[in-house]
PDB file of C-alpha atoms in Angstrom:
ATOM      1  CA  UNK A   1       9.023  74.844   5.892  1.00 48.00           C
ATOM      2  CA  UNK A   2       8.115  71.683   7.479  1.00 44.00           C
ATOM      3  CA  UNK A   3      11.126  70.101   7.192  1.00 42.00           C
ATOM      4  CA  UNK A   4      13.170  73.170   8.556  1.00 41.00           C
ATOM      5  CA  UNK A   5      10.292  73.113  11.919  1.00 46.00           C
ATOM      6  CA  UNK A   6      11.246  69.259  12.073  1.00 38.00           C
ATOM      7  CA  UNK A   7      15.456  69.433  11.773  1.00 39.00           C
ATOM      8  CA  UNK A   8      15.204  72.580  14.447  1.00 38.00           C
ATOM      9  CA  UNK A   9      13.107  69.929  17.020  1.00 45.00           C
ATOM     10  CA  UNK A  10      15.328  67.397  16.247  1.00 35.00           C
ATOM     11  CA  UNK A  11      18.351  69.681  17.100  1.00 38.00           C
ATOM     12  CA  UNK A  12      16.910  70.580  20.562  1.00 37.00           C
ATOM     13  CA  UNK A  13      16.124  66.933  21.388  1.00 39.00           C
ATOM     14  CA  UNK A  14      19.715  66.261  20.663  1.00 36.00           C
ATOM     15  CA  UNK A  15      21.238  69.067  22.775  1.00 35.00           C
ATOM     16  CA  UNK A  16      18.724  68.156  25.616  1.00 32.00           C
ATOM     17  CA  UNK A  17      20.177  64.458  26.094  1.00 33.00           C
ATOM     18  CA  UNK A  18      24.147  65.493  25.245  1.00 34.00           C
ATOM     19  CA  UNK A  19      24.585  66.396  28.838  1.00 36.00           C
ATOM     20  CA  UNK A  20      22.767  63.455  30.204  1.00 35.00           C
ATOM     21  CA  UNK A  21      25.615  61.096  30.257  1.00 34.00           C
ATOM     22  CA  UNK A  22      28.506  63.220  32.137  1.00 39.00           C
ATOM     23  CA  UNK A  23      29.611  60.141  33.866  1.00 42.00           C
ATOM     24  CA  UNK A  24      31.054  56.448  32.571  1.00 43.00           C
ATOM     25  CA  UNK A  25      29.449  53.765  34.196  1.00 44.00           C
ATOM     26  CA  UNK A  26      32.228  51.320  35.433  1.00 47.00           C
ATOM     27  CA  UNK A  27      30.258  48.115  36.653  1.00 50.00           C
ATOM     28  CA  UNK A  28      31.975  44.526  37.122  1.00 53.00           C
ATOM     29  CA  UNK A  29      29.480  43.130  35.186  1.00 59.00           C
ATOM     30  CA  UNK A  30      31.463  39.475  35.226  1.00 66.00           C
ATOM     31  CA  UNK A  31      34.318  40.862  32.437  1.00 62.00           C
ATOM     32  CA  UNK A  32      37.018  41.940  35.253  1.00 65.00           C
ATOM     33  CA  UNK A  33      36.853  38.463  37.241  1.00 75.00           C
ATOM     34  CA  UNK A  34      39.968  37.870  36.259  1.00 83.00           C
ATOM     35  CA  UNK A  35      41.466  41.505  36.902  1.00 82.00           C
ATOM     36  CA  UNK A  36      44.513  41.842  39.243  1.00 90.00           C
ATOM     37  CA  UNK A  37      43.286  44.691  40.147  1.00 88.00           C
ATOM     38  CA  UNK A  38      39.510  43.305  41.419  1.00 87.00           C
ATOM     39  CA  UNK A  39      40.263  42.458  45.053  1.00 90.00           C
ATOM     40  CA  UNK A  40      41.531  46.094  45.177  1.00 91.00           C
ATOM     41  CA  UNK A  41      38.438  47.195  44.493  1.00 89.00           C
ATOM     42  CA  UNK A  42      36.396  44.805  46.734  1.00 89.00           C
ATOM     43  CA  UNK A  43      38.571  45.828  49.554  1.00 93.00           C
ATOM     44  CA  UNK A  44      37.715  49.904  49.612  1.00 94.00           C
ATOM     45  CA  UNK A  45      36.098  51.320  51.901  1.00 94.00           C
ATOM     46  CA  UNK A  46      34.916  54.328  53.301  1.00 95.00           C
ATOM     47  CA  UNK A  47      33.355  55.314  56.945  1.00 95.00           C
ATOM     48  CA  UNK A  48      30.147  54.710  55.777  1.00 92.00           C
ATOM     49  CA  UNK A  49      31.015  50.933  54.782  1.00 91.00           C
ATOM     50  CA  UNK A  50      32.238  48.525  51.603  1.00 92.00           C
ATOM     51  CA  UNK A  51      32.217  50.724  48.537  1.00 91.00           C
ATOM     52  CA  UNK A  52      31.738  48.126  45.878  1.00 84.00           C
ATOM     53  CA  UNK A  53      29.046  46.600  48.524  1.00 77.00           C
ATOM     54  CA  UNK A  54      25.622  48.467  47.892  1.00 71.00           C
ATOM     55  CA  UNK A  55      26.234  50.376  44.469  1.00 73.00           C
ATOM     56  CA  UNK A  56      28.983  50.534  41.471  1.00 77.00           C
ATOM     57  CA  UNK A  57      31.706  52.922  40.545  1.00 86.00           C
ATOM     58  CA  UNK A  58      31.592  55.570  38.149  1.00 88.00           C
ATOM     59  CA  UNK A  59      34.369  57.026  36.680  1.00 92.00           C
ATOM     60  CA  UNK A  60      34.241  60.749  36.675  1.00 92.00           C
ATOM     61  CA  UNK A  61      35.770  63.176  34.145  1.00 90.00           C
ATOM     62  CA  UNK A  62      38.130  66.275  35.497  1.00 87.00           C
ATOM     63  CA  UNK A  63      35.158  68.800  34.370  1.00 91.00           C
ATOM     64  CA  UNK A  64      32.992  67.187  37.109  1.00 94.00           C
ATOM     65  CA  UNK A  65      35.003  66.683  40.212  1.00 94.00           C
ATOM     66  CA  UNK A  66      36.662  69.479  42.255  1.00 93.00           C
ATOM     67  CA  UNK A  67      39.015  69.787  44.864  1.00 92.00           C
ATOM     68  CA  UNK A  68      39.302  73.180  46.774  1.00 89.00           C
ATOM     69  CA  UNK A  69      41.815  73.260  50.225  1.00 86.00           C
ATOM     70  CA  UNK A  70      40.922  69.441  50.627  1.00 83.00           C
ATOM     71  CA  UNK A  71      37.620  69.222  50.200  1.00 93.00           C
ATOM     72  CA  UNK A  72      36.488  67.971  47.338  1.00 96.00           C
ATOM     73  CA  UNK A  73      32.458  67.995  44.985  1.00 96.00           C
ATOM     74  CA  UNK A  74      31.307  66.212  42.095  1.00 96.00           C
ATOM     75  CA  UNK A  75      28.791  66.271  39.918  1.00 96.00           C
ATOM     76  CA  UNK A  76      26.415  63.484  40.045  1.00 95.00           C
ATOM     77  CA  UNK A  77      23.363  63.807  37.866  1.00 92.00           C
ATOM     78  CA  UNK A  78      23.623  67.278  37.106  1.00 92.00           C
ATOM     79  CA  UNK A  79      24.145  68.401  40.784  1.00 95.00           C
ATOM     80  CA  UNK A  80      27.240  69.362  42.651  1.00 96.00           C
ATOM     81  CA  UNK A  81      27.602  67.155  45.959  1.00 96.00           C
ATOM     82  CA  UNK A  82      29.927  67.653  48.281  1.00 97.00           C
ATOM     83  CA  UNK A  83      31.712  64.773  49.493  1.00 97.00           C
ATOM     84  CA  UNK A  84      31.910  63.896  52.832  1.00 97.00           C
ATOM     85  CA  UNK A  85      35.511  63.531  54.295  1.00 96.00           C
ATOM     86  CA  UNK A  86      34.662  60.157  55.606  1.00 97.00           C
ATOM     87  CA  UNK A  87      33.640  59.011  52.260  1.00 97.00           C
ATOM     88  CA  UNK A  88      37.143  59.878  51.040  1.00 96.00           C
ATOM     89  CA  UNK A  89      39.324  56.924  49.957  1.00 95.00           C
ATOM     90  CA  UNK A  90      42.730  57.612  51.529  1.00 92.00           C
ATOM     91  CA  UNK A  91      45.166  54.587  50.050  1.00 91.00           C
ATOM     92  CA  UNK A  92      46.564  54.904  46.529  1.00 93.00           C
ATOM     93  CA  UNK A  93      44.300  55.026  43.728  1.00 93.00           C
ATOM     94  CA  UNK A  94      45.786  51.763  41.743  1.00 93.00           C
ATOM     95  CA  UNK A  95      43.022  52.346  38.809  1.00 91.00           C
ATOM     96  CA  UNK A  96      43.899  56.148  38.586  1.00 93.00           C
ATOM     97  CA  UNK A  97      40.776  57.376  37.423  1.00 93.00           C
ATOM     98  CA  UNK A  98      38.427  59.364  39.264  1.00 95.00           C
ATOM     99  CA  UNK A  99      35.635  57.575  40.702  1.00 95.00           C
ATOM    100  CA  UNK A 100      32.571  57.535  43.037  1.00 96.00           C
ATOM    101  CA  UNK A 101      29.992  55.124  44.275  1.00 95.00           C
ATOM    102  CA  UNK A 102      26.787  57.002  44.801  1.00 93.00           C
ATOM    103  CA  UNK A 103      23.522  57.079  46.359  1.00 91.00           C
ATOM    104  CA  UNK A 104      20.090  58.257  47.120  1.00 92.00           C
ATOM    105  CA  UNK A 105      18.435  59.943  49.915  1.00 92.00           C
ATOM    106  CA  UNK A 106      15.427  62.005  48.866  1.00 94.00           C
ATOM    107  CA  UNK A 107      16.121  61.640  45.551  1.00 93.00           C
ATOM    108  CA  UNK A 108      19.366  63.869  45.684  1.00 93.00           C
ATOM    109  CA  UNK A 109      22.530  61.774  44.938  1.00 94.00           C
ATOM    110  CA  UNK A 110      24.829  61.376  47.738  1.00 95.00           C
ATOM    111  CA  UNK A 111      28.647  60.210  47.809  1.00 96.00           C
ATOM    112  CA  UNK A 112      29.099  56.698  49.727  1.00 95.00           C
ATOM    113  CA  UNK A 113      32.622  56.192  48.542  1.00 96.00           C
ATOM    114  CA  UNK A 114      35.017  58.912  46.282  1.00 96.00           C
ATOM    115  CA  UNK A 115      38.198  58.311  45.769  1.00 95.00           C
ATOM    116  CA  UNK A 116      40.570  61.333  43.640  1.00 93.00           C
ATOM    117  CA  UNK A 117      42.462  60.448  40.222  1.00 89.00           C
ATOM    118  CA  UNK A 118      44.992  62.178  38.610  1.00 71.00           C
ATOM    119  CA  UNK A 119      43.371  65.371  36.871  1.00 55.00           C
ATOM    120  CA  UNK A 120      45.228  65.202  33.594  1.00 48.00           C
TER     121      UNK A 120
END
């Protein structure tokens, strides 16, 4: 009996942290120094500044980004944000995945920089 009280708990603690990671955290942590594709990255920018300049990218899967008539959301932390138009990256995305550089205000995630992948 105690056992079966124990594996449902653990089960529940499982299922509560499977959702917490909806995101893959791409950081240049020193490994892509030597990318050809790293000045690429340090040059984006949106209207509200650098991208790579106060926070890192995150990739983000199809099921959490959305694009309806040009506008597009994502889900950051469990919350759908809109993104601004002026944090839209308009040049070609040369990495291909989806990705956004994100911050706080109020403790809500915001979008500083988003720019759309292919949503295959």
């Amino acid at each position: 009996m105690l056992a079966i009280r124990a594996m449902k708990r653990l089960a529940a603690q499982i299922c509560l942290l499977l959702p917490v990671s909806t995101a893959t955290f791409a950081r240049d942590d020193g490994r892509y120094a030597n990318s050809p594709l790293k000045p690429w990255f340090e040059s984006l920018q949106s209207e509200f500044g650098k991208c790579c300049e106060d926070s890192d990218a995150y990739v983000v899967s199809e099921p959490n980004w959305k694009s309806d008539h040009g506008q597009y959301r994502v889900r950051i932390d469990d919350e759908w944000v809109l993104v601004p138009d002026g944090a839209v990256i308009k040049q070609p995305n040369l990495a291909g995945r989806t990705m956004v550089w994100k911050h706080y205000i109020d403790g809500h995630p915001r979008v500083r920089c988003f720019i759309p992948g292919s949503m295959t």
